[in-house]
Tab-separated table of C-alpha atoms and ligand atoms in Angstrom:
chain	number	residue	atom	x	y	z
A	417	MET	CA	85.821	109.326	81.627
A	418	ASN	CA	83.347	111.220	84.002
A	419	ASN	CA	83.763	108.946	87.005
A	420	ILE	CA	87.596	109.438	86.887
A	421	MET	CA	87.111	113.168	87.706
A	422	LYS	CA	86.301	112.064	91.334
A	423	TYR	CA	89.801	111.091	92.008
A	424	LYS	CA	92.323	113.900	92.388
A	425	ARG	CA	95.297	111.730	92.949
A	426	ILE	CA	95.873	107.943	92.570
A	427	ALA	CA	98.856	105.611	93.242
A	428	VAL	CA	99.429	102.788	90.729
A	429	LYS	CA	101.667	99.845	91.437
A	430	ILE	CA	103.139	97.592	88.759
A	431	GLY	CA	104.987	94.471	89.524
A	432	SER	CA	108.124	93.081	87.662
A	433	SER	CA	106.247	90.003	86.447
A	434	THR	CA	103.667	92.392	84.697
A	435	LEU	CA	106.450	94.611	83.240
A	436	THR	CA	108.547	91.827	81.716
A	437	HIS	CA	108.160	88.847	79.551
A	438	GLU	CA	107.861	85.651	81.297
A	439	GLY	CA	110.283	83.699	79.288
A	440	THR	CA	113.291	86.108	78.924
A	441	GLY	CA	112.661	88.513	81.839
A	442	ARG	CA	113.039	91.417	79.339
A	443	LEU	CA	110.896	94.366	79.557
A	444	ASN	CA	107.364	93.957	77.921
A	445	ILE	CA	107.528	97.229	75.731
A	446	ARG	CA	103.996	96.763	74.437
A	447	ARG	CA	102.512	96.567	77.863
A	448	MET	CA	104.827	99.420	79.076
A	449	GLU	CA	103.592	101.342	76.185
A	450	ALA	CA	99.766	100.654	76.981
A	451	LEU	CA	100.448	101.592	80.619
A	452	ALA	CA	102.140	104.935	79.614
A	453	CYS	CA	99.307	105.681	77.146
A	454	THR	CA	96.642	104.952	79.731
A	455	LEU	CA	98.332	106.822	82.561
A	456	SER	CA	99.018	109.706	80.299
A	457	ASP	CA	95.281	109.968	79.255
A	458	ILE	CA	94.144	109.512	82.933
A	459	LYS	CA	96.413	112.356	83.718
A	460	ASN	CA	95.135	114.556	80.825
A	461	SER	CA	91.678	114.206	82.528
A	462	GLY	CA	93.000	116.062	85.728
A	463	CYS	CA	93.743	113.155	87.996
A	464	GLU	CA	97.498	113.274	89.442
A	465	ILE	CA	99.285	109.931	89.509
A	466	ILE	CA	102.189	108.411	91.222
A	467	LEU	CA	103.515	105.186	89.851
A	468	ILE	CA	105.249	102.681	91.922
A	469	SER	CA	107.227	100.474	89.521
A	470	SER	CA	109.430	97.421	90.060
A	471	GLY	CA	111.492	95.993	87.337
A	472	ALA	CA	114.956	97.283	88.016
A	473	VAL	CA	116.531	93.954	88.976
A	474	ALA	CA	114.913	92.316	85.907
A	475	ALA	CA	115.802	94.960	83.593
A	476	GLY	CA	119.407	94.914	84.667
A	477	ALA	CA	119.640	91.340	84.357
A	478	ALA	CA	118.152	91.414	80.760
A	479	LYS	CA	120.619	94.165	79.933
A	480	LEU	CA	123.489	92.074	80.959
A	481	SER	CA	122.076	88.787	79.381
A	482	ILE	CA	121.978	86.906	82.633
A	483	SER	CA	119.089	85.329	84.540
A	484	HIS	CA	117.652	87.401	87.470
A	485	ARG	CA	116.660	84.130	89.156
A	486	ASP	CA	118.653	82.787	92.237
A	487	ARG	CA	120.906	85.873	92.697
A	488	SER	CA	122.697	86.706	95.892
A	489	LEU	CA	121.869	90.043	97.652
A	490	SER	CA	124.856	91.853	96.208
A	491	GLU	CA	124.097	90.670	92.718
A	492	LYS	CA	120.458	91.893	92.763
A	493	GLN	CA	121.953	95.168	94.092
A	494	ALA	CA	124.011	95.516	91.177
A	495	LEU	CA	121.423	94.327	88.800
A	496	ALA	CA	119.168	97.027	90.066
A	497	ALA	CA	121.970	99.670	89.590
A	498	VAL	CA	122.224	98.769	86.010
A	499	GLY	CA	118.551	98.204	85.581
A	500	GLN	CA	116.912	101.257	87.138
A	501	PRO	CA	118.293	103.744	84.540
A	502	GLU	CA	117.085	101.439	81.851
A	503	LEU	CA	113.595	101.328	83.216
A	504	MET	CA	113.574	105.038	83.667
A	505	ARG	CA	114.925	105.579	80.249
A	506	MET	CA	112.017	103.597	79.006
A	507	TYR	CA	109.383	105.401	81.048
A	508	GLU	CA	110.878	108.756	80.049
A	509	ARG	CA	110.612	107.973	76.544
A	510	LEU	CA	107.158	106.443	76.547
A	511	PHE	CA	105.726	109.320	78.697
A	512	ALA	CA	107.278	112.110	76.660
A	513	ALA	CA	105.501	110.879	73.716
A	514	TYR	CA	102.311	111.852	75.449
A	515	GLY	CA	103.810	115.111	76.594
A	516	HIS	CA	104.479	113.982	80.316
A	517	ASN	CA	107.402	114.417	82.494
A	518	VAL	CA	108.501	111.604	84.839
A	519	ALA	CA	110.518	112.259	87.855
A	520	GLN	CA	112.443	109.273	89.641
A	521	ILE	CA	112.165	108.873	93.448
A	522	LEU	CA	114.170	106.017	95.055
A	523	MET	CA	113.054	104.892	98.500
A	524	THR	CA	114.737	103.288	101.537
A	525	ARG	CA	113.147	102.159	104.519
A	526	ASP	CA	114.207	104.881	106.823
A	527	VAL	CA	112.440	107.544	104.989
A	528	VAL	CA	109.236	106.390	106.300
A	529	ASP	CA	110.613	105.761	109.803
A	530	VAL	CA	112.605	109.161	110.167
A	531	PRO	CA	110.171	111.984	110.403
A	532	VAL	CA	112.492	114.622	108.889
A	533	ARG	CA	113.146	112.446	105.893
A	534	LEU	CA	109.421	111.634	105.509
A	535	GLU	CA	108.785	115.466	105.494
A	536	HIS	CA	111.437	115.873	102.756
A	537	LEU	CA	109.651	113.237	100.677
A	538	LYS	CA	106.171	114.786	101.187
A	539	SER	CA	107.370	118.267	100.173
A	540	THR	CA	109.281	116.764	97.202
A	541	LEU	CA	106.119	114.852	96.081
A	542	SER	CA	103.981	117.968	96.455
A	543	LYS	CA	106.238	120.122	94.483
A	544	LEU	CA	106.596	117.500	91.760
A	545	PHE	CA	102.524	117.227	91.601
A	546	SER	CA	102.421	121.072	91.393
A	547	LEU	CA	105.015	120.926	88.533
A	548	GLY	CA	102.861	118.510	86.790
A	549	CYS	CA	105.373	115.732	86.795
A	550	LEU	CA	104.560	112.056	87.239
A	551	PRO	CA	106.703	110.513	90.051
A	552	VAL	CA	107.887	107.031	89.543
A	553	VAL	CA	108.900	105.425	92.693
A	554	ASN	CA	111.082	102.264	93.391
A	555	GLU	CA	113.038	101.023	96.297
A	556	ASN	CA	116.840	102.103	96.082
A	557	ASP	CA	117.688	98.292	95.928
A	558	SER	CA	121.340	98.875	95.337
A	559	ILE	CA	121.958	100.427	98.865
A	560	SER	CA	119.073	98.666	100.720
A	561	ASP	CA	120.069	95.764	102.821
A	562	ASP	CA	118.063	93.000	104.589
A	563	GLU	CA	117.437	95.060	107.664
A	564	LEU	CA	116.671	98.338	106.168
A	565	GLN	CA	114.555	97.439	103.445
A	566	PHE	CA	110.853	97.336	102.248
A	567	GLY	CA	111.869	94.146	100.475
A	568	ASP	CA	108.790	94.268	98.187
A	569	ASN	CA	107.125	97.001	96.255
A	570	ASP	CA	103.677	96.042	97.392
A	571	THR	CA	104.530	97.095	100.962
A	572	LEU	CA	106.416	100.080	99.532
A	573	SER	CA	103.408	101.085	97.307
A	574	ALA	CA	101.146	101.378	100.438
A	575	TYR	CA	103.430	103.671	102.184
A	576	VAL	CA	103.989	105.827	99.162
A	577	ALA	CA	100.306	106.117	98.639
A	578	ALA	CA	99.859	107.176	102.389
A	579	VAL	CA	102.643	109.718	102.002
A	580	ALA	CA	101.256	110.985	98.620
A	581	GLU	CA	97.790	111.196	100.026
A	582	ALA	CA	96.541	109.298	97.142
A	583	GLN	CA	92.780	108.514	97.250
A	584	LEU	CA	93.123	105.087	95.768
A	585	LEU	CA	96.010	102.539	95.265
A	586	ILE	CA	95.724	100.249	92.428
A	587	ASN	CA	97.888	97.205	92.356
A	588	LEU	CA	98.510	95.935	88.797
A	589	SER	CA	99.285	92.337	89.275
A	590	ASP	CA	99.930	89.083	87.309
A	591	ILE	CA	96.831	87.723	88.864
A	592	ASP	CA	93.203	88.943	88.848
A	593	GLY	CA	92.865	89.348	92.352
A	594	LEU	CA	92.495	87.560	95.712
A	595	TYR	CA	91.115	84.134	95.519
A	596	ASP	CA	89.673	81.828	98.191
A	597	SER	CA	92.424	79.447	97.381
A	598	ASP	CA	95.351	79.415	95.068
A	599	PRO	CA	93.944	79.456	91.510
A	600	ARG	CA	97.285	77.926	90.209
A	601	LYS	CA	96.499	74.753	92.094
A	602	ASN	CA	92.657	74.623	92.440
A	603	ALA	CA	90.737	75.210	89.223
A	604	HIS	CA	87.571	75.911	91.392
A	605	ALA	CA	89.214	78.781	93.148
A	606	LYS	CA	86.879	81.898	93.354
A	607	LEU	CA	87.900	85.418	93.133
A	608	ILE	CA	86.842	87.458	96.147
A	609	SER	CA	85.530	90.947	94.907
A	610	ARG	CA	85.510	92.665	98.172
A	611	VAL	CA	87.246	92.429	101.403
A	612	GLU	CA	86.335	94.228	104.538
A	613	ASP	CA	89.341	93.443	106.678
A	614	PRO	CA	92.590	91.950	104.948
A	615	SER	CA	93.617	90.505	108.341
A	616	MET	CA	90.563	88.033	108.199
A	617	VAL	CA	91.646	86.550	104.794
A	618	SER	CA	95.328	85.886	105.212
A	619	SER	CA	94.596	82.150	104.950
A	620	CYS	CA	93.699	82.703	101.168
A	621	ALA	CA	96.993	84.179	100.563
A	622	GLY	CA	99.075	81.306	100.016
A	623	GLU	CA	103.053	81.878	100.080
A	624	GLU	CA	104.664	82.101	96.725
A	625	GLY	CA	104.602	84.961	94.340
A	626	SER	CA	105.718	84.863	90.691
A	627	LEU	CA	109.283	83.969	89.689
A	628	VAL	CA	110.153	87.589	88.874
A	629	GLY	CA	108.918	89.753	91.612
A	630	THR	CA	109.316	89.700	95.096
A	631	GLY	CA	105.640	90.048	96.332
A	632	GLY	CA	102.960	87.389	96.479
A	633	MET	CA	99.474	87.662	97.994
A	634	VAL	CA	100.934	87.967	101.542
A	635	THR	CA	102.723	91.183	100.790
A	636	LYS	CA	99.554	92.423	98.841
A	637	LEU	CA	97.346	91.751	101.856
A	638	ARG	CA	100.013	93.506	104.074
A	639	ALA	CA	99.926	96.584	101.647
A	640	ALA	CA	96.024	96.485	101.887
A	641	GLN	CA	96.246	96.820	105.494
A	642	ILE	CA	98.767	99.713	105.607
A	643	ALA	CA	96.874	101.604	102.889
A	644	GLY	CA	93.647	100.814	104.647
A	645	GLY	CA	94.815	101.998	107.843
A	646	ALA	CA	95.624	105.329	106.264
A	647	GLY	CA	92.033	105.449	104.824
A	648	ILE	CA	93.138	104.560	101.388
A	649	PRO	CA	91.223	101.757	99.429
A	650	MET	CA	93.315	99.366	97.491
A	651	ILE	CA	92.417	97.236	94.391
A	652	ILE	CA	94.353	94.274	93.102
A	653	THR	CA	93.595	93.572	89.421
A	654	ASN	CA	95.211	92.015	86.466
A	655	GLY	CA	97.645	94.402	84.702
A	656	SER	CA	98.280	92.422	81.552
A	657	ASP	CA	96.146	94.978	79.840
A	658	PRO	CA	96.836	98.390	81.632
A	659	ARG	CA	93.623	99.732	80.014
A	660	VAL	CA	91.885	97.900	82.832
A	661	LEU	CA	92.608	101.299	84.811
A	662	TYR	CA	89.793	102.834	82.958
A	663	ARG	CA	87.532	100.348	84.227
A	664	VAL	CA	88.547	100.559	87.861
A	665	LEU	CA	88.196	104.376	87.857
A	666	GLU	CA	84.964	104.090	86.147
A	667	GLY	CA	83.740	102.065	89.192
A	668	GLU	CA	83.443	98.769	87.370
A	669	ASP	CA	83.966	95.778	89.416
A	670	THR	CA	87.456	94.450	88.602
A	671	GLY	CA	89.662	92.360	90.817
A	672	THR	CA	89.630	92.613	94.584
A	673	TYR	CA	88.442	95.857	96.388
A	674	PHE	CA	89.989	96.242	99.835
A	675	VAL	CA	87.817	98.513	102.131
A	676	PRO	CA	89.794	101.211	103.991
A	677	ARG	CA	89.324	101.715	107.718
A	678	ASN	CA	87.439	104.917	108.554
B	964	LIG	N1	112.471	96.781	93.722
B	964	LIG	C1	112.666	95.578	92.989
B	964	LIG	C2	112.927	95.894	91.547
B	964	LIG	O1	112.766	96.879	90.956
B	964	LIG	C3	111.403	94.730	92.950
B	964	LIG	C4	110.771	94.636	94.225
B	964	LIG	C5	109.243	93.746	94.047
B	964	LIG	O2	109.213	93.186	92.905
B	964	LIG	O3	108.478	93.841	94.794
B	964	LIG	O4	113.390	95.025	90.769
């Protein structure tokens, strides 16, 4: 774990498709358990963590035994209201088993646009870190509308990593990283291990994401640009086994590394 000590604070983003079972959309408890165990261990090593977690809409739909697919905006807002406490209950329980306290932050877009709100967020996060808590951030989907929303947690995670002054943003995805073409369509697609400038590779991004989450490679590249602009490197890697976080922090080549701007 020695290399982990070089990071004082990291941001980890996990998407709905990684947090839920593909067929049912219900929470993937085994994966969430592995995530909580790994993050708790990394936190025990002295590294502060902020988790940006999707999954509210999917958890809400699963709780009400309806499909999360093809829902209107107001339905998704209602499902998020049902699912967000469900998601936090699960995190609360899993992290408590390792002696860690989670804290919920629900963001709206204006928080990053209005300086006074941004200052409040910064000071709350700083207090939470000093209290030893692990903030779990999501968009406040239930009151975000089309114009006033981040819309996807990839973008949100980059802003949050910047506000939290994280040294690294790790995007745990349902794909291994950025490929030179869509690996779902091209069996010969090659993983790109290092990207110097995300704007130069947008043609590799394709359009669609998974069926569950909102993001795709386009939003991940946008996130890499925002994080990189704030001097924060970003890594996209496959989150199906959250223990991959150890390998990332130990400096192994996993997924795609986006070099930050100076
Ligand atoms: N905030 C949404 C949720 O919790 C997810 C957005 C995304 O997947 O990027 O369901």
